[in-house]
Amino acid sequence: MLGLDSLAKKVFGTANDRKIRASMRTVEAVNALEPAMKALTDAQLRARTAEFRERLAQGATLDDILPEVFATVREAARRALGLRPFDVQIVGALVLHQGNIAEMKTGEGKTLVATLPVYLNALTGKGVHVVTVNDYLARRDTEWMGKVYHFLGMTTGVIVPGLDDNGRRAAYACDITYGTNNEFGFDYLRDNMKYRLEDMVQRGHHYGIVDEVDSILIDEARTPLIISGPIDDQSDLYVKIDEVIRELDDPAYYEIDEKQRTVTLSDEGNEVVEQKLIERGLLPEGGSLYDPTSITQVHHVNQALRAHRLFARDKDYIVKSDKVIIIDEFTGRMMEGRRYSEGLHQALEAKEGVTIQPENVTLASITFQNYFRLYRKLAGMTGTALTEADEFMSIYGLDVVEVPTNMPLIRVDDHDQVFRTVEEKLGAIVEAIQDGRARGQPILVGTTSIEKSEQLAARLKNLKVPHNVLNARYHEQEAQIIADAGVPGAVTIATNMAGRGTDIQLGGNVEMRVLDETKDIEDGERIAGIRARIEAELAEAKRQVIEAGGLWVIGTERHESRRVDNQLRGRSGRQGDPGRSTFYLSLQDDLMRIFGSDRLDSMLQRLGLEQGEAIIHPWVNKAIERAQGKVEARNFDIRKNLLKFDDVMNDQRKAIFEQRRDIMAAEDLFETVRDMRHAVIDELVARYIPKRAYADQWETGELEEAVQATLGLALPVRAWAEEEGVDDEQIRERLYEATDTAYAEKEAAIDAQNGAGTIRRIEKSLLLQILDQHWREHLVRLDHLRSVIGFRGYAQRDPLNEYKSEAFALFEGLLSQLRTDVTRQLGVLRPMTPEEIEERQRLIAEAQARMQARADAAMREKVEAEAVAQRPAPAVALGAGGGTATAELDAANPETWGKVGRNAPCPCGSGRKYKHCHGRLS
Ligand code: ADP
Ligand code: MG
């Protein structure tokens, strides 16, 4: 019997059906144009690009010309690649153009689908980005689909690791740019560390299509991109705070929760610490740890407290050759080179009296969510998005549209087989593999980790069963192996990530072979000929495989998320092929142990489960799916929460980056600088001559000193105040006037000596430099704030709101500090000799080179980190109360640098060559 819901859907159709039906009208329009397109010569077809551009210039919209454009690209693809986009591919293309997610199963040809909206949107000339999950795919897709774009006279570029800034700029200048999410994201961060507009490589975020969108926007959403580097030496601070904590001898001063591994100051302890900090000059007289400005102190106090009360020498860490080395909690092994984050390691070093290594801090960071939200229009495609449709909608405003397959899906999905132990399960899997192989059926085995892949491989090796193992380390090699995974009797073991984006075709992958053999051929006819030959060769193999039942996908465990399981399944049954999928589970699997409900247990008892036997029952599938649903919801909550915190920083980052860009673009910052100076004067006057205060309450002496210190001018403020009838307003006016005049004189003198416009250049570089410096310090403070919020006893208060309001206060402080610093530095500026100017520019250039070197080192490390980690496991920052996840890129840790060229800049960011710095011999 049908439920009400499905009954209604039967009558009215689902929302999805209606969307698909609506787009069929466009498909019909495209189809109707096909004969006319076929009649055009290659040159005529290519000429259409200019025609379309012209019509857009005349005021036509993209939607107006869409059917003609799609018909043109379809014909171009047919001629350039020998592939004619199917009707369902046109539907997918429309979904992408509309800025939504097209869910299209594996093997439906999403790579080709993208060419239609990409070309259409690239006609505007504003650049279109196509985002792939790895560099191999970025290259492959540029090369492969480039044939269509080039055929139509468009330019393509690809950004890959190792490309220098000129190469990047050129790639972004193309009509279409392919690259990975990491490359795009890092380029954005690095661009915003540049000092001249012309050094930037990106030219805006107009339209982006993200391939395997679930992997990038969901799986990788928990690890932000981070550029980090060492900050100035703060050993003194750590030592002083360590002394303070050392003196906290009364247990009443703090509260320890052994289970949660937390320690907090009691109210009493708090007061004592405040007093001690004031004595040491770490807090201002009368200051409190509850002041928003004390975040950094609170943070370090917390870390020192943890170092002393929660971390035990020889249990959690050991001290060896002047170093604190972490001991792995589970294995008991020393983890040399690994460091606790957020100042905890430094606190331990201070506690043990060893050399305090510089702290590594975030110089720039962004989550993928926030990077991709920069795009004016964003679209995505993947085989598996529906289970996460809510998340795509609520976070990105992306609708998921399920596009029907070109051919009906006939894959058989078996019920799960549940065993008691892992051992029994593995035995059954090995048996299944041998059985399938004997029948000539290709088998793809999916595991959840590299270790598990290797365990299974070892078993197969013992039994002399030939097989391939993939683990997402070498994308290119893997693509080759995956391409052969459909050959009769092939056994391929892979983690979920492995070989993504490459299609498993029964009998063997036609496309990979065609691509391989037609690399340098542009001629469509010849390509078609070669394709025909390869197709014939592989047809026989394919026939055998079909007879054996197609590709058999074997899952060795359920993943936390149904989506990932579906990805694995989806490898089989492409384009109407036969296929089968089976998941083998055991009660000892992580998911079953942690999340399997009691109901599952009692259910299994009721069904009875014998040694070596499997339970196969639809109930079990339902129960497991429910467990997965729960985990998915929890993970979504974590991501949502993370994003809420990140949004606060994101708004500030956007504001700062915009300011930076404006400053770089500005011809003349005279007014900006003058306004800052006036604002500083306003602040000073308001502080020392409060509104409505009597004249005898005026602190004119202090004001005079402050004017001298901040504005660099000795002015008779006290004398002015003695004059009859002078009020704060007039003093302010006189200060404006005096400083404006002094500045004009200084400008004239400096320009006379060094040429016109000198002071304008100084203003600009100074402003950028000071802005960057404050922004970096601000980022550190935000990190601290985030962890402090977790520690503070915010009874009944919402941590997010606390974070928001304090972060805002800090940001206001940043702006005020920025104004003061710029004003002061320009105030003390005196006419300089050309040599001094040169020296100054050199220093600035050095600082800039240092930043750049850090950013570059970070890029390299990210790439290396990716090569080892098959999946970016969120590294929970150990020092934080809340779990911030970071992919730490460590310019401070030479052990993570790999091989560095002797003449390359040292990755530590010193600006010196490696051979003169960390790479010095002896
Ligand atoms: P997806 O990314 O959707 O899994 P791919 O883009 O990797 O799929 O394409 C899978 C295979 O389908 C490729 O070998 C490609 O050549 C083939 N293909 C795509 N579109 C067509 C088409 N219109 N006609 C024939 N083959 C196609
Ligand atoms: Mg793909």
CSV table of C-alpha atoms in Angstrom, one decimal, residues 113 209 393 575 630 811 831 891:
chain,number,residue,atom,x,y,z
A,113,VAL,CA,28.0,18.4,-19.3
A,209,ILE,CA,31.3,24.9,-11.2
A,393,MET,CA,20.3,24.6,0.5
A,575,GLN,CA,24.9,3.8,-18.5
A,630,LYS,CA,21.8,10.2,13.0
A,811,PHE,CA,37.7,44.7,15.4
A,831,PRO,CA,62.4,64.6,5.4
A,891,ALA,CA,56.7,26.7,8.2
